[in-house]
Tab-separated table of C-alpha atoms in Angstrom:
chain	number	residue	atom	x	y	z
A	3	MET	CA	17.801	-16.034	-48.251
A	4	ALA	CA	19.812	-18.214	-47.054
A	5	GLU	CA	19.763	-18.567	-43.636
A	6	LEU	CA	22.927	-19.711	-41.147
A	7	GLU	CA	22.708	-22.189	-38.941
A	8	ASP	CA	22.752	-21.680	-35.323
A	9	GLY	CA	26.472	-23.163	-35.281
A	10	GLU	CA	27.744	-21.852	-38.011
A	11	ASN	CA	30.659	-18.878	-37.361
A	12	ASP	CA	30.640	-15.252	-38.291
A	13	ALA	CA	32.216	-12.387	-37.726
A	14	ARG	CA	30.419	-11.487	-34.899
A	15	GLY	CA	30.848	-13.615	-32.562
A	16	SER	CA	30.702	-12.907	-29.213
A	17	LEU	CA	28.051	-9.385	-30.067
A	18	PHE	CA	26.570	-11.747	-32.095
A	19	GLU	CA	25.823	-13.143	-28.128
A	20	SER	CA	25.085	-11.035	-25.838
A	21	PRO	CA	22.442	-10.995	-22.730
A	22	VAL	CA	19.089	-10.114	-22.995
A	23	GLU	CA	18.899	-7.188	-20.779
A	24	ILE	CA	17.660	-7.832	-17.788
A	25	GLY	CA	15.580	-4.443	-15.633
A	26	ALA	CA	15.705	-2.767	-11.873
A	27	ASN	CA	12.607	-4.892	-11.455
A	28	GLY	CA	14.600	-8.183	-12.169
A	29	ARG	CA	13.007	-9.498	-14.863
A	30	PRO	CA	14.426	-9.773	-18.417
A	31	THR	CA	13.279	-6.506	-20.552
A	32	GLY	CA	13.153	-8.333	-23.372
A	33	VAL	CA	16.511	-6.743	-25.484
A	34	GLU	CA	19.783	-6.771	-25.470
A	35	LEU	CA	22.404	-5.939	-23.571
A	36	GLU	CA	24.567	-3.177	-24.169
A	37	LEU	CA	27.937	-3.474	-22.995
A	38	PRO	CA	30.482	-1.200	-21.175
A	39	ALA	CA	33.311	0.140	-23.000
A	40	ASP	CA	36.856	-1.453	-22.486
A	41	GLU	CA	37.980	1.880	-21.436
A	42	PRO	CA	35.347	3.981	-18.082
A	43	GLU	CA	33.206	6.704	-20.088
A	44	ARG	CA	34.217	10.532	-19.025
A	45	GLY	CA	30.553	10.736	-18.324
A	46	SER	CA	28.873	13.552	-17.682
A	47	GLU	CA	31.287	16.984	-16.790
A	48	PRO	CA	31.653	17.520	-13.512
A	49	PHE	CA	30.029	20.568	-11.485
A	50	ASP	CA	30.299	22.868	-9.275
A	51	PRO	CA	28.664	21.551	-5.384
A	52	ASP	CA	27.418	24.811	-5.092
A	53	SER	CA	24.874	24.246	-8.092
A	54	VAL	CA	23.106	21.549	-6.210
A	55	SER	CA	19.947	23.117	-4.047
A	56	ILE	CA	18.054	21.077	-2.385
A	57	ASP	CA	15.508	21.394	1.065
A	58	ILE	CA	14.412	18.549	3.370
A	59	LEU	CA	10.993	20.424	3.706
A	60	GLN	CA	7.914	18.147	6.184
A	61	VAL	CA	4.605	18.684	4.252
A	62	THR	CA	1.643	17.391	5.888
A	63	VAL	CA	-0.961	15.206	2.874
A	64	GLU	CA	-3.862	17.377	3.377
A	65	GLU	CA	-1.010	20.006	2.267
A	66	LEU	CA	0.119	17.575	-1.730
A	67	LEU	CA	-3.332	17.157	-1.734
A	68	ASP	CA	-4.132	21.063	-1.788
A	69	ARG	CA	-1.060	21.033	-4.511
A	70	LEU	CA	-2.341	18.297	-6.616
A	71	THR	CA	-6.014	20.430	-6.402
A	72	ARG	CA	-4.587	23.043	-7.345
A	73	GLY	CA	-2.499	21.748	-10.583
A	74	ALA	CA	0.557	23.174	-8.279
A	75	LEU	CA	0.988	19.164	-7.634
A	76	ASP	CA	2.500	17.032	-10.953
A	77	LEU	CA	2.132	13.482	-9.778
A	78	ALA	CA	2.660	12.139	-13.409
A	79	PRO	CA	1.221	8.316	-12.166
A	80	ASP	CA	0.533	6.859	-15.853
A	81	PHE	CA	-0.703	4.417	-13.338
A	82	GLN	CA	-3.636	4.001	-16.113
A	83	ARG	CA	-0.856	2.304	-18.054
A	84	ARG	CA	2.318	1.107	-16.375
A	85	ALA	CA	1.752	-2.552	-15.838
A	86	SER	CA	4.656	-2.351	-12.740
A	87	MET	CA	2.019	0.195	-10.970
A	88	TRP	CA	1.903	-1.655	-6.561
A	89	SER	CA	-1.268	-3.767	-6.914
A	90	GLU	CA	-4.398	-2.907	-4.028
A	91	VAL	CA	-2.380	-4.649	-1.647
A	92	GLN	CA	0.493	-3.169	-1.114
A	93	GLN	CA	-0.964	0.059	-1.475
A	94	SER	CA	-3.696	-0.812	1.286
A	95	ARG	CA	-0.493	-1.561	3.462
A	96	LEU	CA	1.432	1.963	2.668
A	97	ILE	CA	-1.854	2.716	4.498
A	98	GLU	CA	-2.163	1.211	7.385
A	99	SER	CA	1.610	1.757	7.650
A	100	SER	CA	0.293	6.204	7.838
A	101	LEU	CA	-1.963	4.878	10.540
A	102	LEU	CA	-0.072	3.380	12.689
A	103	GLY	CA	2.217	6.329	12.790
A	104	ILE	CA	5.024	4.970	10.712
A	105	PRO	CA	6.749	6.690	8.771
A	106	LEU	CA	7.184	6.869	5.165
A	107	PRO	CA	9.952	7.389	3.516
A	108	PRO	CA	11.933	10.442	1.761
A	109	PHE	CA	9.868	11.555	-0.733
A	110	PHE	CA	12.402	13.677	-4.094
A	111	LEU	CA	10.711	16.245	-5.856
A	112	ALA	CA	11.383	19.209	-8.070
A	113	GLN	CA	10.634	22.009	-8.456
A	114	GLN	CA	8.835	23.248	-11.819
A	115	GLU	CA	8.274	26.916	-13.072
A	116	ASN	CA	5.522	29.830	-11.031
A	117	ASP	CA	6.374	26.836	-7.754
A	118	ASP	CA	5.049	24.073	-9.061
A	119	TRP	CA	6.587	20.668	-7.153
A	120	SER	CA	6.264	17.323	-9.426
A	121	VAL	CA	7.491	14.022	-7.910
A	122	VAL	CA	10.394	11.789	-8.961
A	123	ASP	CA	10.418	9.458	-6.408
A	124	GLY	CA	7.829	8.762	-4.368
A	125	THR	CA	5.283	8.064	-7.060
A	126	GLN	CA	3.456	5.058	-6.306
A	127	ARG	CA	3.580	5.890	-2.450
A	128	LEU	CA	1.238	9.121	-2.949
A	129	THR	CA	-0.487	7.061	-5.290
A	130	ALA	CA	-1.800	4.985	-2.687
A	131	LEU	CA	-2.383	7.615	-1.017
A	132	VAL	CA	-4.551	9.086	-3.763
A	133	ARG	CA	-6.101	7.130	-4.516
A	134	PHE	CA	-7.294	5.592	-0.721
A	135	MET	CA	-8.172	9.842	0.492
A	136	ALA	CA	-10.006	11.442	-2.911
A	137	PRO	CA	-9.187	9.193	-5.671
A	138	GLY	CA	-10.976	11.629	-8.360
A	139	LEU	CA	-7.889	14.263	-8.588
A	140	ILE	CA	-6.098	11.491	-10.046
A	141	ASN	CA	-9.387	10.253	-11.845
A	142	ALA	CA	-8.763	6.173	-10.196
A	143	THR	CA	-11.652	3.986	-8.796
A	144	PRO	CA	-10.896	4.702	-4.802
A	145	LEU	CA	-9.194	2.810	-3.366
A	146	ALA	CA	-11.135	0.305	-0.403
A	147	LEU	CA	-8.350	-1.606	2.042
A	148	ARG	CA	-7.302	-5.197	1.314
A	149	GLY	CA	-5.034	-7.876	3.101
A	150	LEU	CA	-3.727	-5.460	6.235
A	151	ASP	CA	-1.451	-7.193	8.985
A	152	PHE	CA	-2.485	-5.889	11.961
A	153	LEU	CA	-6.333	-3.192	11.024
A	154	GLU	CA	-8.429	-6.548	9.930
A	155	GLN	CA	-11.407	-4.771	11.311
A	156	PHE	CA	-11.115	-1.760	8.279
A	157	GLU	CA	-10.625	-4.648	5.897
A	158	GLY	CA	-12.464	-3.321	2.353
A	159	LYS	CA	-13.596	0.325	4.098
A	160	GLY	CA	-12.843	3.013	2.168
A	161	TYR	CA	-11.803	6.603	3.132
A	162	GLN	CA	-14.889	7.527	3.851
A	163	GLU	CA	-15.517	4.770	6.078
A	164	LEU	CA	-12.726	5.329	8.619
A	165	PRO	CA	-13.788	7.152	12.035
A	166	GLY	CA	-12.744	10.745	11.866
A	167	ARG	CA	-9.907	10.627	14.078
A	168	LEU	CA	-7.953	8.124	12.250
A	169	ARG	CA	-8.471	10.622	9.049
A	170	ILE	CA	-7.404	13.098	10.680
A	171	ARG	CA	-4.500	11.077	11.653
A	172	LEU	CA	-4.464	10.509	7.614
A	173	ARG	CA	-4.741	13.919	7.051
A	174	GLU	CA	-2.244	15.665	9.243
A	175	THR	CA	0.450	12.841	8.571
A	176	ARG	CA	3.513	14.446	7.607
A	177	LEU	CA	5.645	14.023	4.693
A	178	VAL	CA	9.805	13.740	4.405
A	179	VAL	CA	10.083	15.894	1.406
A	180	HIS	CA	13.830	15.860	-0.059
A	181	LEU	CA	13.065	19.551	-2.747
A	182	VAL	CA	14.912	19.971	-5.668
A	183	ARG	CA	14.899	23.487	-6.098
A	184	LEU	CA	14.308	25.561	-9.907
A	185	GLY	CA	17.707	27.005	-10.332
A	186	THR	CA	19.655	22.785	-10.888
A	187	PRO	CA	21.282	22.541	-13.679
A	188	GLU	CA	19.584	19.538	-15.254
A	189	ALA	CA	22.030	17.495	-15.984
A	190	VAL	CA	22.835	18.115	-11.952
A	191	LYS	CA	19.418	17.529	-11.273
A	192	PHE	CA	19.737	14.505	-13.341
A	193	ASN	CA	22.731	12.928	-11.419
A	194	VAL	CA	21.088	13.627	-7.719
A	195	PHE	CA	17.569	12.095	-8.977
A	196	SER	CA	19.907	8.847	-10.801
A	197	ARG	CA	21.588	8.223	-7.154
A	198	ILE	CA	17.576	7.735	-5.401
A	199	ASN	CA	16.966	4.298	-3.941
A	200	ALA	CA	14.549	4.894	-1.282
A	201	ALA	CA	12.209	2.428	-1.431
A	202	GLY	CA	14.623	-0.456	-1.909
A	203	LEU	CA	13.533	-0.022	-6.563
A	204	PRO	CA	16.517	1.937	-8.019
A	205	LEU	CA	14.569	4.815	-11.126
A	206	THR	CA	15.460	3.713	-13.975
A	207	ARG	CA	16.886	6.420	-16.088
A	208	GLN	CA	13.198	6.459	-18.066
A	209	GLU	CA	11.307	6.838	-15.150
A	210	ILE	CA	13.604	10.339	-14.101
A	211	ARG	CA	13.183	11.863	-16.614
A	212	HIS	CA	9.154	10.711	-17.712
A	213	ALA	CA	8.816	12.829	-13.924
A	214	MET	CA	11.746	15.588	-14.274
A	215	ILE	CA	10.770	17.160	-17.750
A	216	PRO	CA	6.537	16.712	-18.249
A	217	GLY	CA	4.728	18.096	-21.031
A	218	PRO	CA	3.164	15.524	-24.186
A	219	ALA	CA	6.350	13.940	-24.745
A	220	ARG	CA	4.550	11.910	-21.813
A	221	ASP	CA	1.628	10.987	-22.932
A	222	PHE	CA	3.574	11.127	-27.077
A	223	LEU	CA	6.327	8.199	-26.064
A	224	ALA	CA	3.499	5.823	-24.169
A	225	ASP	CA	1.200	6.119	-27.268
A	226	LEU	CA	4.136	5.464	-29.518
A	227	THR	CA	5.324	2.213	-27.405
A	228	GLU	CA	1.287	1.347	-27.616
A	229	GLU	CA	1.155	1.095	-31.884
A	230	PRO	CA	0.204	-2.173	-32.999
A	231	ALA	CA	3.055	-1.341	-35.587
A	232	PHE	CA	5.279	-1.640	-32.791
A	233	GLY	CA	4.005	-4.593	-30.851
A	234	GLU	CA	4.179	-6.547	-34.659
A	235	ALA	CA	7.149	-4.904	-34.951
A	236	THR	CA	9.628	-5.731	-31.858
A	237	GLY	CA	7.996	-9.198	-31.868
A	238	TRP	CA	5.414	-8.112	-28.614
A	239	GLY	CA	9.545	-8.980	-27.040
A	240	VAL	CA	10.111	-5.767	-25.165
A	241	SER	CA	8.869	-4.619	-22.083
A	242	ASN	CA	7.001	-1.921	-20.353
A	243	GLU	CA	6.874	-2.474	-17.303
A	244	ARG	CA	9.690	0.677	-15.912
A	245	MET	CA	9.490	2.131	-18.809
A	246	THR	CA	12.122	0.224	-20.884
A	247	ASP	CA	9.857	0.534	-24.128
A	248	ARG	CA	10.222	3.768	-23.791
A	249	GLU	CA	13.611	5.214	-23.355
A	250	MET	CA	13.691	2.852	-27.155
A	251	VAL	CA	11.522	5.208	-28.456
A	252	LEU	CA	12.740	7.709	-27.151
A	253	ARG	CA	16.031	6.809	-28.474
A	254	TYR	CA	14.681	7.167	-32.289
A	255	LEU	CA	13.062	9.898	-31.798
A	256	ALA	CA	16.222	11.707	-30.194
A	257	PHE	CA	18.218	10.767	-34.064
A	258	ARG	CA	15.480	11.156	-36.076
A	259	LEU	CA	15.302	14.482	-34.543
A	260	SER	CA	19.229	15.846	-34.495
A	261	PRO	CA	20.790	14.237	-37.251
A	262	PRO	CA	23.035	11.178	-36.725
A	263	GLU	CA	25.792	13.020	-38.448
A	264	GLU	CA	25.531	15.804	-36.499
A	265	TYR	CA	26.026	13.719	-32.801
A	266	ARG	CA	28.921	15.154	-30.827
A	267	GLN	CA	27.427	14.210	-27.237
A	268	GLN	CA	29.143	13.102	-24.399
A	269	ASP	CA	26.491	12.389	-21.881
A	270	PHE	CA	24.422	10.157	-23.419
A	271	GLU	CA	21.977	10.337	-20.976
A	272	GLN	CA	21.650	14.054	-21.363
A	273	PHE	CA	21.571	13.839	-24.961
A	274	LEU	CA	17.939	11.787	-24.352
A	275	ASN	CA	16.940	15.216	-21.602
A	276	GLU	CA	16.940	17.490	-24.775
A	277	ALA	CA	14.710	14.543	-27.151
A	278	MET	CA	12.157	15.189	-24.649
A	279	HIS	CA	12.444	18.717	-24.785
A	280	ARG	CA	12.482	18.497	-28.725
A	281	VAL	CA	9.180	17.121	-28.752
A	282	ASN	CA	7.820	18.839	-26.346
A	283	ALA	CA	8.504	21.773	-28.793
A	284	LEU	CA	6.461	19.997	-31.557
A	285	SER	CA	3.554	21.330	-32.566
A	286	ASP	CA	0.176	19.056	-32.581
A	287	GLU	CA	0.201	18.551	-35.925
A	288	GLN	CA	4.430	17.720	-35.968
A	289	ARG	CA	3.880	15.233	-33.289
A	290	GLU	CA	1.090	13.557	-35.477
A	291	TRP	CA	3.242	13.469	-38.266
A	292	GLU	CA	5.951	12.298	-36.325
A	293	ALA	CA	3.703	9.723	-35.558
A	294	ARG	CA	2.547	8.498	-38.480
A	295	GLN	CA	6.222	8.446	-40.133
A	296	PHE	CA	6.707	5.571	-36.812
A	297	ARG	CA	3.893	3.693	-37.858
A	298	GLU	CA	5.560	3.363	-41.151
A	299	ALA	CA	8.687	3.322	-40.849
A	300	MET	CA	7.139	-0.182	-37.705
A	301	LYS	CA	5.334	-1.625	-39.994
A	302	CYS	CA	8.136	-1.108	-43.290
A	303	ALA	CA	10.304	-3.160	-40.970
A	304	HIS	CA	8.099	-5.931	-39.952
A	305	ASP	CA	7.144	-6.996	-43.476
A	306	VAL	CA	11.013	-6.361	-44.756
A	307	PHE	CA	12.743	-8.283	-41.526
A	308	GLY	CA	9.709	-10.270	-40.618
A	309	ARG	CA	10.392	-11.434	-36.442
A	310	HIS	CA	13.564	-10.575	-37.420
A	311	ALA	CA	13.376	-7.108	-36.856
A	312	PHE	CA	15.120	-4.815	-35.563
A	313	ARG	CA	17.785	-8.059	-34.498
A	314	LYS	CA	20.936	-9.088	-35.604
A	315	SER	CA	19.717	-12.485	-36.281
A	316	VAL	CA	19.269	-11.422	-39.978
A	317	GLY	CA	19.465	-14.391	-42.179
A	318	ARG	CA	19.341	-17.307	-38.993
A	319	ARG	CA	17.330	-19.247	-37.805
A	320	ARG	CA	17.876	-18.605	-33.917
A	321	LYS	CA	15.420	-15.404	-33.594
A	322	SER	CA	18.122	-12.917	-30.999
A	323	PRO	CA	16.752	-10.603	-27.963
A	324	VAL	CA	15.870	-6.462	-29.999
A	325	ASN	CA	19.178	-4.319	-30.090
A	326	LYS	CA	18.097	-0.677	-29.433
A	327	ALA	CA	21.257	0.589	-31.324
A	328	LEU	CA	20.408	-1.053	-34.582
A	329	PHE	CA	16.646	-0.301	-33.414
A	330	GLU	CA	17.278	3.744	-34.111
A	331	ALA	CA	19.447	3.263	-36.985
A	332	VAL	CA	16.750	1.057	-38.859
A	333	ALA	CA	13.755	3.080	-37.783
A	334	VAL	CA	14.957	6.506	-38.860
A	335	ASN	CA	16.712	5.408	-42.026
A	336	LEU	CA	13.133	4.086	-42.909
A	337	ALA	CA	11.161	6.917	-41.802
A	338	ASP	CA	13.741	8.931	-44.047
A	339	LEU	CA	12.272	7.451	-46.656
A	340	GLU	CA	8.878	8.163	-49.365
A	341	ASP	CA	6.172	5.121	-48.497
A	342	HIS	CA	7.126	4.259	-52.492
A	343	GLN	CA	10.710	4.135	-52.111
A	344	ARG	CA	9.580	2.048	-48.406
A	345	GLU	CA	7.887	-0.300	-51.209
A	346	LEU	CA	10.304	-0.700	-52.992
A	347	LEU	CA	12.245	-1.966	-49.801
A	348	VAL	CA	9.316	-4.741	-48.818
A	349	THR	CA	9.657	-5.873	-52.294
A	350	SER	CA	13.619	-6.557	-51.995
A	351	ARG	CA	13.028	-7.377	-48.370
A	352	ASP	CA	15.649	-10.807	-49.708
A	353	LYS	CA	18.407	-8.487	-50.755
A	354	VAL	CA	17.955	-6.411	-47.716
A	355	GLN	CA	18.133	-8.942	-45.442
A	356	ALA	CA	21.412	-10.248	-47.004
A	357	ASP	CA	23.071	-7.320	-46.912
A	358	LEU	CA	22.097	-6.143	-43.781
A	359	ALA	CA	23.618	-9.988	-42.614
A	360	PHE	CA	26.489	-9.354	-45.065
A	361	GLN	CA	27.450	-6.207	-43.027
A	362	LEU	CA	26.664	-8.419	-39.755
A	363	ASP	CA	29.286	-10.509	-41.079
A	364	VAL	CA	31.955	-9.127	-42.386
A	365	ASP	CA	32.315	-5.327	-40.213
A	366	TRP	CA	33.466	-6.136	-37.237
A	367	ASN	CA	33.577	-1.939	-36.123
A	368	PHE	CA	29.279	-2.278	-37.181
A	369	ALA	CA	28.635	-4.959	-35.055
A	370	ARG	CA	30.135	-3.448	-32.282
A	371	ALA	CA	28.565	-0.634	-32.901
A	372	LEU	CA	25.174	-1.868	-32.275
A	373	SER	CA	26.508	-3.328	-28.890
A	374	VAL	CA	29.705	-1.979	-27.497
A	375	ASP	CA	29.489	1.467	-26.011
A	376	THR	CA	26.459	1.904	-28.540
A	377	SER	CA	26.858	5.849	-26.822
A	378	ASN	CA	30.504	7.246	-29.029
A	379	ALA	CA	29.718	9.542	-31.670
A	380	GLU	CA	31.983	6.773	-33.940
A	381	ASN	CA	30.076	4.449	-33.208
A	382	VAL	CA	26.461	6.243	-33.544
A	383	ARG	CA	27.506	7.414	-36.762
A	384	THR	CA	28.906	4.226	-37.746
A	385	ARG	CA	25.811	1.976	-37.454
A	386	PHE	CA	23.422	4.654	-39.882
A	387	ARG	CA	25.493	5.227	-42.031
A	388	VAL	CA	25.974	1.488	-43.593
A	389	VAL	CA	22.266	1.269	-42.279
A	390	LYS	CA	21.628	3.923	-44.995
A	391	GLN	CA	24.681	2.360	-47.514
A	392	VAL	CA	22.242	-1.214	-47.793
A	393	VAL	CA	18.398	0.873	-47.791
A	394	GLN	CA	20.267	3.622	-50.355
A	395	GLY	CA	21.531	0.759	-52.132
A	396	VAL	CA	18.636	-1.482	-52.235
A	397	LEU	CA	17.006	1.801	-53.678
A	398	SER	CA	19.440	2.515	-56.628
A	399	GLY	CA	19.747	-1.240	-57.444
A	400	ASP	CA	22.771	-1.387	-56.374
């Protein structure tokens, strides 16, 4: 298909030029920034302050290790798969602070069923302590102290190589724990945890979900983002730091498991929280099927759109960032097809590209639904409807 030159004007205007999203760590995420609505969103429904139940406890490191041993503490570190975990020097300096008696920032935990606790804020700090003192509990390699500022005599030492008095000091270190009780509504918990900035780096929304909602959805999202087909379709351009990629895949799953045309949600974050529960409720066979459909959708998108898959630059030479809203609409529509229908789209790739580019150029509501107030119910239905019309038009030969 004919491509527009970079300087040519079309109806996409400034929406096409949307900047790249910057993550909480200050780095580009590789996806297009979504713009807020012209008018402030109503957001979450107000809640009764009395529904917030938070206890402030003092707990020793040894007590937390005991909970972890008994399976009553959900650390959810996912450190083997996370690119943003602390370095060994950062972990070592936290251990050094504890050995020097310097108080650590408060930990924020959520109470689960059977009085289990999930760590929401403080995962990396607690992981450092566990990795040094009892690495077998999290299947981690033991931590040897490195880069110490004051206790240089313990450089390269492991936990068992410390003097007995220092080992006792670590185990008896008291930590301040803010425990959000089980009876607190989930939407309230999410709001509370969204306000936390204990260590200077705000929690991302997906990190909160990951910690707050245990279950197989955690590993399922991680597995999908590690699929080669996902990487190829997105040009390996979506950051895996701070779970940016997992949130994008969760958005796809949310609309895959809940029909877009029925979407009425006012609080988009709660909609994604509910999607985590839906994924948890699937059987192993259902998750295998969803994984298969996701892979096929990613392969089809790559084969049809090439390097412009999930980007508003279809029909242009210069590649734009991945657009999360377009990712949802295209991926869900492709996942809903049969294999032979996806094959037909691939053989008709030029027409699919041309038709989608045409809609981006002439349909202002569609272009807006991909970049502005993307959680608005009408915008959600608009983008899914237009992409479906493009797909079905090609399949029917129109």
